[in-house]
Short mmCIF file of C-alpha atoms and ligand atoms in Angstrom, two decimals:
data_model
loop_
_atom_site.label_atom_id
_atom_site.label_comp_id
_atom_site.label_asym_id
_atom_site.label_seq_id
_atom_site.Cartn_x
_atom_site.Cartn_y
_atom_site.Cartn_z
CA MET A 1 -19.76 -16.59 -44.24
CA ALA A 2 -17.48 -16.05 -41.27
CA GLU A 3 -18.85 -13.77 -38.58
CA ALA A 4 -17.13 -10.40 -38.26
CA THR A 5 -14.81 -10.34 -35.24
CA PRO A 6 -16.02 -7.69 -32.75
CA PRO A 7 -13.55 -4.86 -32.23
CA PRO A 8 -11.39 -5.18 -29.10
CA ALA A 9 -12.85 -3.62 -25.94
CA SER A 10 -11.67 -0.07 -25.82
CA ARG A 11 -12.44 3.19 -24.09
CA ALA A 12 -12.27 4.99 -27.45
CA GLY A 13 -15.32 7.16 -27.91
CA THR A 14 -15.84 7.51 -24.16
CA LYS A 15 -13.45 10.41 -23.93
CA LYS A 16 -14.69 13.96 -24.16
CA ALA A 17 -12.12 16.73 -24.59
CA LEU A 18 -10.52 17.59 -21.26
CA PRO A 19 -12.28 20.75 -20.03
CA GLU A 20 -10.37 23.96 -20.63
CA LYS A 21 -9.79 24.57 -16.91
CA PHE A 22 -7.77 21.32 -16.64
CA GLN A 23 -5.63 21.82 -19.76
CA ASN A 24 -2.64 23.10 -17.78
CA TYR A 25 -2.58 20.28 -15.23
CA ARG A 26 0.85 18.64 -15.49
CA HIS A 27 3.18 16.44 -13.48
CA VAL A 28 2.85 13.50 -11.13
CA TRP A 29 2.60 14.04 -7.37
CA VAL A 30 2.96 11.78 -4.37
CA ALA A 31 1.52 13.05 -1.08
CA MET A 32 4.02 11.64 1.41
CA GLU A 33 2.69 10.37 4.70
CA LEU A 34 4.42 11.74 7.77
CA GLU A 35 3.24 11.09 11.27
CA HIS A 36 5.18 12.67 14.09
CA GLY A 37 8.09 13.24 11.74
CA GLN A 38 8.26 9.64 10.51
CA VAL A 39 7.74 8.92 6.81
CA HIS A 40 5.58 5.87 6.07
CA SER A 41 7.44 3.48 3.73
CA VAL A 42 4.47 3.40 1.34
CA SER A 43 5.49 6.95 0.36
CA TYR A 44 8.78 5.65 -1.06
CA GLU A 45 7.00 2.80 -2.85
CA LEU A 46 4.70 5.39 -4.44
CA LEU A 47 7.66 7.57 -5.45
CA GLY A 48 9.16 4.58 -7.26
CA GLU A 49 5.95 4.07 -9.22
CA GLY A 50 5.40 7.81 -9.64
CA ARG A 51 8.85 8.08 -11.23
CA LYS A 52 7.87 5.53 -13.89
CA LEU A 53 4.58 7.30 -14.61
CA ALA A 54 6.28 10.70 -14.81
CA ASP A 55 8.96 9.38 -17.17
CA LYS A 56 6.28 7.82 -19.38
CA ARG A 57 4.43 11.17 -19.49
CA GLY A 58 7.69 13.14 -19.86
CA VAL A 59 6.82 15.29 -16.82
CA GLU A 60 8.19 16.01 -13.34
CA LEU A 61 7.66 13.91 -10.25
CA ALA A 62 6.93 15.95 -7.13
CA ALA A 63 6.40 14.97 -3.50
CA VAL A 64 4.27 16.84 -0.98
CA VAL A 65 5.45 16.96 2.64
CA MET A 66 3.34 18.56 5.35
CA GLY A 67 3.97 18.90 9.07
CA ASP A 68 5.09 21.21 11.85
CA SER A 69 8.78 20.34 12.12
CA ARG A 70 10.95 22.02 9.51
CA GLU A 71 13.78 19.63 10.30
CA ALA A 72 11.62 16.51 9.80
CA LEU A 73 10.16 17.95 6.58
CA HIS A 74 13.60 18.68 5.15
CA ARG A 75 14.71 15.17 6.08
CA ALA A 76 11.66 13.78 4.28
CA ALA A 77 12.39 16.02 1.27
CA THR A 78 15.98 14.74 1.08
CA ASN A 79 14.66 11.17 1.08
CA ALA A 80 12.03 12.05 -1.53
CA PHE A 81 14.74 13.29 -3.90
CA GLU A 82 16.79 10.15 -3.36
CA PHE A 83 13.72 8.04 -4.14
CA GLY A 84 13.09 9.88 -7.42
CA ALA A 85 11.28 13.19 -6.80
CA ASP A 86 12.41 16.21 -8.85
CA LYS A 87 10.57 18.70 -6.67
CA VAL A 88 9.15 18.82 -3.15
CA TYR A 89 6.24 21.03 -2.11
CA LEU A 90 6.73 21.73 1.58
CA VAL A 91 4.04 23.04 3.92
CA CYS A 92 5.28 23.75 7.45
CA ASP A 93 2.84 25.07 10.02
CA PRO A 94 2.17 24.43 13.72
CA VAL A 95 -1.44 23.46 12.95
CA LEU A 96 -0.07 20.43 11.08
CA ALA A 97 1.51 18.99 14.24
CA HIS A 98 -1.06 16.15 14.38
CA TYR A 99 -3.02 14.76 11.47
CA ARG A 100 -6.44 16.37 11.21
CA ASN A 101 -8.48 15.74 8.12
CA GLU A 102 -9.77 19.28 7.85
CA VAL A 103 -6.30 20.83 8.02
CA ALA A 104 -4.51 18.33 5.77
CA THR A 105 -7.33 18.55 3.20
CA LYS A 106 -7.02 22.33 3.06
CA ALA A 107 -3.22 22.16 2.74
CA LEU A 108 -3.28 19.58 -0.05
CA THR A 109 -6.22 21.02 -2.01
CA ASP A 110 -4.65 24.51 -1.87
CA LEU A 111 -1.44 23.08 -3.31
CA VAL A 112 -3.30 21.19 -6.05
CA ASN A 113 -5.31 24.26 -7.03
CA ARG A 114 -2.19 26.39 -7.12
CA TYR A 115 0.28 24.05 -8.87
CA GLN A 116 -2.14 21.78 -10.79
CA PRO A 117 -0.77 18.22 -10.93
CA GLU A 118 -2.36 15.79 -13.39
CA ILE A 119 -1.86 12.75 -11.14
CA LEU A 120 -1.96 12.59 -7.34
CA LEU A 121 -1.04 9.40 -5.47
CA LEU A 122 -1.46 8.58 -1.77
CA GLY A 123 -0.88 5.47 0.35
CA ALA A 124 -3.97 3.41 1.17
CA THR A 125 -3.20 3.56 4.88
CA ASN A 126 -5.75 4.69 7.47
CA LEU A 127 -4.48 8.25 7.13
CA GLY A 128 -4.12 8.15 3.34
CA ARG A 129 -7.59 6.74 2.82
CA ASP A 130 -9.09 9.41 5.04
CA LEU A 131 -7.23 12.22 3.30
CA ALA A 132 -7.61 10.99 -0.29
CA GLY A 133 -11.39 10.73 0.05
CA SER A 134 -11.87 14.25 1.34
CA VAL A 135 -9.36 15.77 -1.10
CA ALA A 136 -11.07 14.08 -4.08
CA THR A 137 -14.48 15.22 -2.84
CA THR A 138 -13.32 18.79 -2.27
CA LEU A 139 -11.66 18.95 -5.69
CA GLU A 140 -14.63 17.15 -7.29
CA THR A 141 -12.40 14.66 -9.07
CA GLY A 142 -12.23 10.87 -9.33
CA LEU A 143 -10.36 8.65 -6.88
CA THR A 144 -9.51 4.99 -7.49
CA ALA A 145 -8.81 3.39 -4.12
CA ASP A 146 -6.63 0.38 -3.27
CA CYS A 147 -5.04 0.02 -6.70
CA THR A 148 -2.91 -2.99 -7.51
CA GLU A 149 -1.40 -1.55 -10.67
CA LEU A 150 -0.88 1.91 -12.16
CA ALA A 151 -0.01 2.66 -15.78
CA ILE A 152 -0.25 5.35 -18.42
CA ASP A 153 -2.43 4.35 -21.35
CA GLU A 154 -1.70 5.15 -24.97
CA GLU A 155 -3.62 8.44 -24.71
CA GLY A 156 -1.67 9.58 -21.66
CA SER A 157 -4.32 8.97 -19.00
CA LEU A 158 -3.74 7.19 -15.70
CA ALA A 159 -4.98 3.60 -15.91
CA ALA A 160 -5.67 2.58 -12.30
CA THR A 161 -6.35 -1.12 -11.80
CA ARG A 162 -8.04 -2.56 -8.70
CA PRO A 163 -9.91 -5.72 -7.71
CA THR A 164 -13.68 -5.66 -7.96
CA PHE A 165 -16.62 -8.04 -7.40
CA GLY A 166 -15.09 -9.39 -4.21
CA GLY A 167 -11.68 -9.74 -5.83
CA SER A 168 -12.85 -12.10 -8.56
CA LEU A 169 -12.24 -9.52 -11.31
CA LEU A 170 -9.78 -6.70 -11.92
CA CYS A 171 -11.08 -3.46 -13.38
CA THR A 172 -9.13 -0.54 -14.81
CA ILE A 173 -10.56 2.87 -13.99
CA PHE A 174 -9.90 6.15 -15.80
CA THR A 175 -10.65 9.68 -14.65
CA LEU A 176 -10.92 11.18 -18.10
CA ASN A 177 -12.66 14.49 -17.62
CA PHE A 178 -11.38 15.73 -14.26
CA ARG A 179 -8.01 16.55 -12.74
CA PRO A 180 -6.03 15.48 -10.87
CA GLN A 181 -6.45 11.76 -11.49
CA MET A 182 -6.21 10.36 -7.96
CA ALA A 183 -5.31 6.88 -6.75
CA THR A 184 -4.34 5.17 -3.51
CA VAL A 185 -2.16 2.05 -3.23
CA ARG A 186 -1.73 -0.13 -0.15
CA PRO A 187 1.67 -0.61 1.49
CA ARG A 188 3.76 -3.38 -0.10
CA VAL A 189 1.67 -3.66 -3.27
CA LEU A 190 4.43 -1.78 -5.12
CA ALA A 191 8.09 -2.72 -4.93
CA MET A 192 10.42 -0.54 -2.87
CA PRO A 193 12.67 1.40 -5.30
CA GLU A 194 16.42 1.70 -4.83
CA PRO A 195 17.34 5.18 -3.53
CA VAL A 196 20.04 7.15 -5.32
CA PRO A 197 22.19 8.68 -2.54
CA GLY A 198 22.97 12.34 -3.06
CA ARG A 199 20.23 12.89 -5.68
CA THR A 200 18.66 16.33 -5.12
CA GLY A 201 15.92 18.59 -6.42
CA THR A 202 14.00 21.80 -5.79
CA ILE A 203 12.03 22.64 -2.67
CA VAL A 204 8.99 24.90 -3.04
CA GLU A 205 7.60 26.21 0.24
CA HIS A 206 3.94 27.00 0.37
CA PRO A 207 2.21 28.77 3.27
CA LEU A 208 -0.88 27.35 4.90
CA GLU A 209 -3.35 30.12 5.50
CA LEU A 210 -5.25 28.61 8.39
CA ALA A 211 -5.34 29.76 12.00
CA GLU A 212 -5.83 27.35 14.90
CA ASP A 213 -8.95 29.33 15.93
CA ASP A 214 -10.58 28.54 12.60
CA ILE A 215 -10.13 24.77 12.99
CA VAL A 216 -13.08 22.91 14.46
CA THR A 217 -11.19 19.71 15.39
CA LYS A 218 -8.89 19.98 18.39
CA VAL A 219 -6.22 17.49 19.42
CA VAL A 220 -6.48 17.26 23.19
CA HIS A 221 -3.99 14.49 23.76
CA PHE A 222 -2.17 11.92 21.62
CA VAL A 223 -2.25 8.31 22.83
CA ALA A 224 -0.17 5.89 20.76
CA ASP A 225 -1.93 2.64 19.85
CA ARG A 226 -0.48 0.03 22.20
CA ASP A 227 -0.60 -2.65 19.50
CA SER A 228 0.32 -0.53 16.51
CA ASP A 229 3.88 -1.83 16.18
CA LYS A 230 3.15 -5.42 17.06
CA ALA A 231 2.15 -6.98 13.76
CA GLN A 232 4.69 -5.75 11.21
CA LEU A 233 3.42 -8.22 8.66
CA ALA A 234 3.60 -5.95 5.64
CA TYR A 235 7.36 -5.41 6.03
CA ALA A 236 8.41 -8.79 7.52
CA ASP A 237 11.13 -10.81 5.76
CA ILE A 238 9.57 -14.13 6.72
CA VAL A 239 5.85 -14.79 7.29
CA VAL A 240 4.26 -18.03 8.43
CA ALA A 241 0.49 -18.23 8.02
CA GLY A 242 -2.26 -20.70 8.69
CA GLY A 243 -5.72 -21.32 7.31
CA LEU A 244 -8.86 -23.27 8.10
CA GLY A 245 -7.01 -26.50 7.27
CA LEU A 246 -5.44 -26.26 10.72
CA GLN A 247 -8.89 -27.06 12.12
CA SER A 248 -8.60 -25.41 15.55
CA ALA A 249 -7.20 -22.39 17.39
CA GLU A 250 -5.07 -24.83 19.35
CA ASN A 251 -3.46 -26.17 16.18
CA PHE A 252 -2.86 -22.59 15.03
CA GLN A 253 -0.27 -22.35 17.84
CA LEU A 254 1.92 -24.57 15.59
CA VAL A 255 2.12 -21.65 13.13
CA LYS A 256 3.18 -19.29 15.91
CA GLN A 257 5.82 -21.74 17.14
CA LEU A 258 7.39 -22.06 13.69
CA ALA A 259 7.26 -18.27 13.26
CA GLU A 260 9.02 -17.78 16.57
CA VAL A 261 11.86 -20.14 15.70
CA LEU A 262 12.33 -18.45 12.32
CA GLY A 263 12.11 -14.93 13.77
CA ALA A 264 9.11 -14.44 11.50
CA GLU A 265 5.73 -12.70 11.75
CA TYR A 266 2.62 -14.86 11.73
CA GLY A 267 -0.72 -14.32 10.05
CA GLY A 268 -3.66 -16.13 8.54
CA SER A 269 -6.53 -16.24 6.11
CA ARG A 270 -9.72 -14.25 6.65
CA PRO A 271 -11.86 -17.04 8.16
CA LEU A 272 -9.40 -17.21 11.07
CA VAL A 273 -10.21 -13.61 11.97
CA GLN A 274 -13.90 -14.41 11.79
CA LYS A 275 -13.32 -17.38 14.10
CA GLY A 276 -11.29 -15.25 16.50
CA TRP A 277 -8.09 -17.35 16.12
CA ILE A 278 -6.13 -14.25 15.04
CA THR A 279 -6.70 -10.50 15.23
CA ALA A 280 -7.74 -8.52 12.14
CA ASP A 281 -4.28 -6.89 11.82
CA ARG A 282 -2.86 -10.34 11.05
CA GLN A 283 -5.21 -11.13 8.19
CA ILE A 284 -3.40 -11.52 4.89
CA GLY A 285 -5.07 -10.82 1.56
CA GLN A 286 -7.24 -8.42 -0.33
CA THR A 287 -9.09 -7.11 2.71
CA GLY A 288 -6.13 -7.66 5.02
CA LYS A 289 -2.41 -7.00 4.64
CA THR A 290 -0.39 -7.23 1.44
CA ILE A 291 2.97 -8.84 2.17
CA ARG A 292 6.24 -9.09 0.23
CA PRO A 293 8.46 -11.31 2.39
CA ARG A 294 11.48 -13.22 1.17
CA LEU A 295 9.80 -16.40 2.45
CA TYR A 296 6.08 -17.09 2.91
CA ILE A 297 4.97 -20.40 4.42
CA ALA A 298 1.22 -21.08 4.07
CA ALA A 299 -0.16 -24.02 6.04
CA GLY A 300 -3.72 -25.25 5.44
CA ILE A 301 -4.62 -22.31 3.19
CA SER A 302 -6.51 -23.08 -0.03
CA GLY A 303 -5.16 -20.06 -1.97
CA ALA A 304 -8.42 -18.30 -2.87
CA ILE A 305 -7.94 -15.29 -5.15
CA GLN A 306 -8.56 -12.87 -2.26
CA HIS A 307 -5.68 -14.48 -0.37
CA ARG A 308 -3.45 -14.80 -3.42
CA VAL A 309 -3.48 -11.07 -4.25
CA GLY A 310 -1.99 -10.34 -0.84
CA VAL A 311 0.94 -12.77 -1.10
CA GLU A 312 2.01 -13.09 -4.69
CA GLY A 313 4.75 -10.47 -4.24
CA ALA A 314 6.62 -12.90 -1.94
CA ASP A 315 9.98 -14.11 -3.28
CA LEU A 316 9.42 -17.72 -2.22
CA ILE A 317 6.02 -19.22 -1.39
CA VAL A 318 5.97 -22.61 0.32
CA ALA A 319 2.50 -24.19 0.60
CA ILE A 320 1.50 -27.11 2.82
CA ASN A 321 -1.86 -28.61 1.94
CA THR A 322 -3.40 -32.10 2.03
CA ASP A 323 -5.17 -31.50 -1.28
CA PRO A 324 -2.82 -31.79 -4.28
CA ASN A 325 -5.39 -29.84 -6.34
CA ALA A 326 -5.58 -26.89 -3.93
CA PRO A 327 -5.38 -23.58 -5.88
CA ILE A 328 -2.39 -22.47 -3.79
CA PHE A 329 -0.21 -25.00 -5.62
CA GLU A 330 -0.84 -23.02 -8.83
CA PHE A 331 1.23 -20.09 -7.55
CA ALA A 332 3.41 -21.57 -4.78
CA HIS A 333 7.08 -22.01 -5.67
CA LEU A 334 7.32 -25.08 -3.48
CA GLY A 335 4.36 -27.32 -2.66
CA ILE A 336 4.22 -29.93 0.07
CA VAL A 337 1.22 -32.29 0.03
CA ALA A 338 1.02 -33.13 3.71
CA ASP A 339 -0.96 -32.75 6.92
CA ALA A 340 0.14 -29.37 8.30
CA VAL A 341 -0.70 -30.42 11.85
CA THR A 342 1.96 -33.13 11.62
CA LEU A 343 4.44 -31.29 9.43
CA LEU A 344 4.59 -27.94 11.24
CA PRO A 345 6.04 -29.31 14.52
CA ALA A 346 8.57 -31.35 12.52
CA LEU A 347 9.64 -28.21 10.62
CA THR A 348 9.84 -26.19 13.85
CA GLU A 349 12.05 -28.82 15.44
CA ALA A 350 14.26 -29.17 12.36
CA PHE A 351 14.72 -25.39 12.01
CA ALA A 352 15.36 -24.98 15.75
CA ARG A 353 18.06 -27.66 15.58
CA ARG A 354 19.59 -26.25 12.40
CA LEU A 355 19.57 -22.65 13.61
CA SER A 356 21.12 -23.53 16.99
CA VAL A 357 23.87 -25.53 15.23
CA ASN A 358 24.53 -22.51 12.99
CA ARG A 359 24.59 -20.21 16.03
CA LEU A 360 27.09 -22.47 17.80
CA ALA A 361 29.23 -22.74 14.67
CA GLY A 362 29.03 -18.97 14.11
C1 FAD B 401 -14.84 -9.65 -0.45
C2 FAD B 401 -13.99 -10.77 0.09
C3 FAD B 401 -12.77 -10.46 0.62
C4 FAD B 401 -11.95 -11.47 1.13
N1 FAD B 401 -10.73 -11.14 1.64
C5 FAD B 401 -9.91 -12.12 2.06
C6 FAD B 401 -8.61 -11.83 2.53
O1 FAD B 401 -8.19 -10.66 2.63
N2 FAD B 401 -7.82 -12.85 2.94
C7 FAD B 401 -8.22 -14.16 2.86
O2 FAD B 401 -7.43 -15.04 3.23
N3 FAD B 401 -9.45 -14.46 2.43
C8 FAD B 401 -10.30 -13.48 2.04
N4 FAD B 401 -11.55 -13.81 1.61
C9 FAD B 401 -12.00 -15.20 1.78
C10 FAD B 401 -11.51 -16.13 0.69
O3 FAD B 401 -12.41 -16.10 -0.40
C11 FAD B 401 -11.44 -17.59 1.19
O4 FAD B 401 -12.72 -17.96 1.67
C12 FAD B 401 -10.43 -17.77 2.31
O5 FAD B 401 -9.17 -17.27 1.93
C13 FAD B 401 -10.30 -19.26 2.61
O6 FAD B 401 -9.52 -19.43 3.75
P1 FAD B 401 -8.70 -20.78 3.96
O7 FAD B 401 -7.83 -21.03 2.81
O8 FAD B 401 -8.09 -20.68 5.31
O9 FAD B 401 -9.86 -21.87 4.07
P2 FAD B 401 -10.35 -22.96 3.05
O10 FAD B 401 -10.67 -22.36 1.74
O11 FAD B 401 -11.44 -23.72 3.75
O12 FAD B 401 -9.10 -23.89 2.82
C14 FAD B 401 -8.56 -24.75 3.76
C15 FAD B 401 -7.46 -25.52 3.07
O13 FAD B 401 -6.81 -26.35 4.00
C16 FAD B 401 -6.54 -27.61 3.40
N5 FAD B 401 -6.42 -28.57 4.51
C17 FAD B 401 -7.40 -29.21 5.21
N6 FAD B 401 -6.86 -29.94 6.19
C18 FAD B 401 -5.51 -29.77 6.13
C19 FAD B 401 -4.42 -30.25 6.88
N7 FAD B 401 -4.60 -31.04 7.93
N8 FAD B 401 -3.17 -29.86 6.52
C20 FAD B 401 -2.96 -29.04 5.46
N9 FAD B 401 -3.98 -28.57 4.70
C21 FAD B 401 -5.23 -28.91 5.05
C22 FAD B 401 -7.70 -27.86 2.48
O14 FAD B 401 -7.33 -28.77 1.46
C23 FAD B 401 -7.98 -26.46 1.95
O15 FAD B 401 -7.24 -26.21 0.78
C24 FAD B 401 -12.37 -12.82 1.11
C25 FAD B 401 -13.61 -13.12 0.54
C26 FAD B 401 -14.41 -12.12 0.05
C27 FAD B 401 -15.74 -12.48 -0.56
#
């Protein structure tokens, strides 16, 4: 007799009825990240995804903007509408001039308690991670950090997928019995949506009832990070990266030389950070940066899963590896079986020649 096939894995039976106090939670929210009036691009990526989730749920998409400059907040709100928001919750107060966890947490949790969204998304940036954790703790709800995919399941819950067990598995996490369902997503994991110029919506202003005297943290002086705008890997059009196959820090210079000729950013696999060949902000992969360039050239990188998850959004992946069975060839669009130490200088020279001919002709 044939064995009965086990039923497919399901979360059926795990769901209790949503507690009464959460029954009215509706709509999808994106907490936009503004620092000194500048919106972080991850906010737009989240609005693009939030729009899809809201449409699937048949609810509104709202953005939250907080800061001290009314002008900057209105600019951010205009952008939020063009990137898909139907509504913007705006909190303008001098105490929000600089990011302080205590203040931002109060502003966002007050809004959530008042307007009750069912889903709340933030960027997994330094600021977003800090804020999401304290907001989730204050609201006593679940937070799924560093998601790689967001969806609405057949029962209408947020299905938040993220790597687990060192990136070797993906797990999908549900927050079934609490609201809002919170998730963070790293920059460049989601595609940038197309804005719709002129699209508008409603602005709801909300006061922040917090006096400077009641805030424990004080900003004495703001010093910009000297290196903060150096490695723009996440948003670069072309990235050249190296791995352990390059064998030495000296050989890694070949990656930098090719990057320079192409006007590209350079980066590398995690072991290179551990060896001190590159700084941590140039690590690409699960525990480094996620990139989405038009062209990614990987030299001497094996293509381990933790590296792959950070690069597979690239339009064109070119891999150079001496081992024809290297895992990177399974997802590269173009594979070159060659010694990178020999090939990189040849590529640099060829591109330099080609680009200077084009410049002269142009
Ligand atoms: C929790 C966790 C998080 C991690 N996060 C990251 C992450 O964010 N990013 C990341 O990159 N890794 C990460 N890793 C490490 C990852 O598992 C791999 O160990 C790492 O990516 C391997 O780096 P590599 O490809 O440079 O080195 P190797 O795996 O040693 O590969 C070197 C490659 O170079 C090739 N090669 C050798 N000589 C040459 C040559 N002369 N020319 C061309 N090719 C040559 C070899 O065939 C080989 O394929 C993480 C691991 C863990 C456990």
